[in-house]
Coordinates of C-alpha atoms in Angstrom, one line a residue:
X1 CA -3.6 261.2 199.2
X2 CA -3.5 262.9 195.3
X3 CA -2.7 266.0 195.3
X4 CA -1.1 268.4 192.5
X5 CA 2.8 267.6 191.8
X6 CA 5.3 270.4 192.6
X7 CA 8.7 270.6 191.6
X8 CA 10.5 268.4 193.7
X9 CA 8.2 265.9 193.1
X10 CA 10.6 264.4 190.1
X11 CA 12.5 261.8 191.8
X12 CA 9.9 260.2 193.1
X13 CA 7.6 260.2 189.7
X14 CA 11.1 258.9 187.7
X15 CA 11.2 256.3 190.3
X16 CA 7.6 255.3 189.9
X17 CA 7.7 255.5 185.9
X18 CA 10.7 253.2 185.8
X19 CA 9.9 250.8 188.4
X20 CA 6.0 250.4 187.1
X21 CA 7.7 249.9 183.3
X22 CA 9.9 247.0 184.8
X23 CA 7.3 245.3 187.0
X24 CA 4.3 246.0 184.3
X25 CA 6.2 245.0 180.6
X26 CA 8.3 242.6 181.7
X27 CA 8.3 239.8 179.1
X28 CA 6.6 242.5 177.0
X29 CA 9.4 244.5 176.2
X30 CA 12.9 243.9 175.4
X31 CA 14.6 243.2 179.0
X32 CA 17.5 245.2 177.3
X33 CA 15.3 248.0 177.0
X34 CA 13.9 247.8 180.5
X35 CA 17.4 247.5 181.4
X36 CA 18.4 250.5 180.2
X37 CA 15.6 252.7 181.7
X38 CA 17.2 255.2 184.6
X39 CA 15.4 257.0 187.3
X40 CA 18.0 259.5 187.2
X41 CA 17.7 259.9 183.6
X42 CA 13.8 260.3 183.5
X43 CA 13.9 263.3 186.2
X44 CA 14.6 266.1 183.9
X45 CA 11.6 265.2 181.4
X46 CA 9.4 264.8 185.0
X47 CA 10.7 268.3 185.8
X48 CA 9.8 270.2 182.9
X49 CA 6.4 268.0 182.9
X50 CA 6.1 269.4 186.7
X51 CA 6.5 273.0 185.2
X52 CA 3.2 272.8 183.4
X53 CA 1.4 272.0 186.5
X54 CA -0.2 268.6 184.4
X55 CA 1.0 266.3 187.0
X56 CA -1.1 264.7 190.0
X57 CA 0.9 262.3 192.3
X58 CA -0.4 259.7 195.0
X59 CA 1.5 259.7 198.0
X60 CA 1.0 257.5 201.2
X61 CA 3.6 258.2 204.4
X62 CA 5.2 261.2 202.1
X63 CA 6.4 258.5 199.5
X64 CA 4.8 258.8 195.6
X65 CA 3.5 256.0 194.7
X66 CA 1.7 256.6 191.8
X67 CA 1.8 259.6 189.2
X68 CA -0.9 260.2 186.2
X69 CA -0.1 263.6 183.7
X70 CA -2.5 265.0 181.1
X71 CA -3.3 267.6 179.4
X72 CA -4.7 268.4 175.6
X73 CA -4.6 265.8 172.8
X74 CA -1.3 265.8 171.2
X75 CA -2.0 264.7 168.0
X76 CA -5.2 266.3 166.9
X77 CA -5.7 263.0 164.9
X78 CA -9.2 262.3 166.7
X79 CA -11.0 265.6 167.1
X80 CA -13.6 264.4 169.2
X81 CA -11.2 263.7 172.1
X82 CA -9.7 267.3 173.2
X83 CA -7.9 265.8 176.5
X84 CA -5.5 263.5 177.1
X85 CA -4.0 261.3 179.8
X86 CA -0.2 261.1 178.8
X87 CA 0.8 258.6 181.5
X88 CA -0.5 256.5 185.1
X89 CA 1.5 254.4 186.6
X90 CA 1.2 252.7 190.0
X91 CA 3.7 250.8 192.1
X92 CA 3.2 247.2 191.6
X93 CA 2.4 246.9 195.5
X94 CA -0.4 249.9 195.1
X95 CA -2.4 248.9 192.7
X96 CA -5.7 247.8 192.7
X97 CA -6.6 249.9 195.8
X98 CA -8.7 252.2 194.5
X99 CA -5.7 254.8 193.8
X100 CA -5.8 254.6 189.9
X101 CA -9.9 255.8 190.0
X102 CA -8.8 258.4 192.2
X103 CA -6.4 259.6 189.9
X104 CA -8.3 259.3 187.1
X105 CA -11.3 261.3 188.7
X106 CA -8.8 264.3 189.9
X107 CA -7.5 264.4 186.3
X108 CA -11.4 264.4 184.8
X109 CA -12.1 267.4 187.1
X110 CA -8.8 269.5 186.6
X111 CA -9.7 269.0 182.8
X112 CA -13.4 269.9 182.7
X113 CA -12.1 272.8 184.6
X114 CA -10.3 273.8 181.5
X115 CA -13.3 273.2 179.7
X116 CA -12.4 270.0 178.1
X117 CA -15.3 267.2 178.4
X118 CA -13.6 264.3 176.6
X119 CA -10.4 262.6 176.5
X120 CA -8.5 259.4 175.3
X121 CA -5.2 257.3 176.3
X122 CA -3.5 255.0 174.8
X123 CA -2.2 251.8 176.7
X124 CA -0.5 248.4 175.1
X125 CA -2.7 245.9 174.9
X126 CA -1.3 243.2 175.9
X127 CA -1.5 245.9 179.5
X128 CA -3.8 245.2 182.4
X129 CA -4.8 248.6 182.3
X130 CA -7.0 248.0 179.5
X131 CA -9.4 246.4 181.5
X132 CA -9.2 249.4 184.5
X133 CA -9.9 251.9 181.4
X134 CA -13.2 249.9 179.9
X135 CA -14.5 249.8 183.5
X136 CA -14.5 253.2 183.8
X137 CA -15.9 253.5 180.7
X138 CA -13.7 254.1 178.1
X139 CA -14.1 252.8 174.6
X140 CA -11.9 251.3 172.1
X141 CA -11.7 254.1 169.6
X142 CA -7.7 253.6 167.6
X143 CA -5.2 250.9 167.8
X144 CA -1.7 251.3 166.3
X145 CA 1.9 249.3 166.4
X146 CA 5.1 250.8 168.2
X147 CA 8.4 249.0 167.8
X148 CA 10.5 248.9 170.8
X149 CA 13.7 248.0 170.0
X150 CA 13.0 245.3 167.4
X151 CA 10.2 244.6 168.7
X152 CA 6.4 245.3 167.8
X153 CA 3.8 246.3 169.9
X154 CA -0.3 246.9 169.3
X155 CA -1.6 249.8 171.3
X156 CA -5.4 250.9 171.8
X157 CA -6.6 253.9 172.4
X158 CA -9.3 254.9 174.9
X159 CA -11.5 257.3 174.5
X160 CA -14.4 259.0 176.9
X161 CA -17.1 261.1 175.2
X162 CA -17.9 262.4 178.4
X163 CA -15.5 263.3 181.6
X164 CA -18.4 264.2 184.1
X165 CA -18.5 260.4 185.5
X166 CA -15.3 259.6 185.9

């Protein structure tokens, strides 16, 4: 089930974010880095991102298992693209059920709602996810390089012109 993320809801989206960064970029990332990563530490960002009311969680038996947050595009460096998808993750063990596109298409209504009609992300791309994002029709549009701890990562950015098929 998605539904809209309430306070309360932080535990289990810190849980989600963390365990999805250790299952997803390992051998990707410095395992110091994914070390270091803390649940506990993550819930006070997730909380204020909860306040906002930008979160949608997927829960199955009253357990999240997935998480995606959005909202307008930070960095106004591609004006064509007014919305945003900050972050999805998906337990390793939900994945690839169809709980991603769900997300995805709760997130493209909530935004049209606010009248925004297009929308990018940005994903490493060395991630699976690239390929779930370009088969629901997002285009390449921007790559840059991040540097995690020493170590340097290419990252592409998606971008939909249109939010009305997702």
């Amino acid at each position: 089930m998605i539904r809209q993320g309430r306070i309360g809801d932080e535990a289990g989206i810190a849980n989600v974010h963390v365990e999805s960064w250790k299952s997803t970029y390992k051998g990707l990332v410095p395992d110091s880095f994914l070390d270091s990563l803390s649940a506990e530490k993550r819930k006070p960002l997730w909380k204020k991102q909860l306040e906002s009311n930008s979160v949608f969680v997927a829960e199955e038996n009253g357990q999240i298992v997935g998480f995606a947050s959005y909202g307008k595009e930070r960095t106004n460096k591609h004006p064509s693209y007014t919305g945003e998808l900050y972050a999805m993750y998906l337990l390793a063990e939900h994945q690839r059920k169809g709980i991603g596109k769900a997300l995805m298409h709760k997130i493209a209504q909530e935004l049209v709602n606010q009248h925004i009609h297009t929308m990018l992300t940005w994903a490493f791309e060395q991630n699976g996810a690239c390929q779930f994002y370009e088969a629901l029709g997002g285009k390449r549009i921007d790559h840059a390089e991040v540097v995690i701890e020493g170590t340097s990562l290419s990252e592409v950015a998606f971008g939909w012109d249109t939010l009305k098929n997702l």
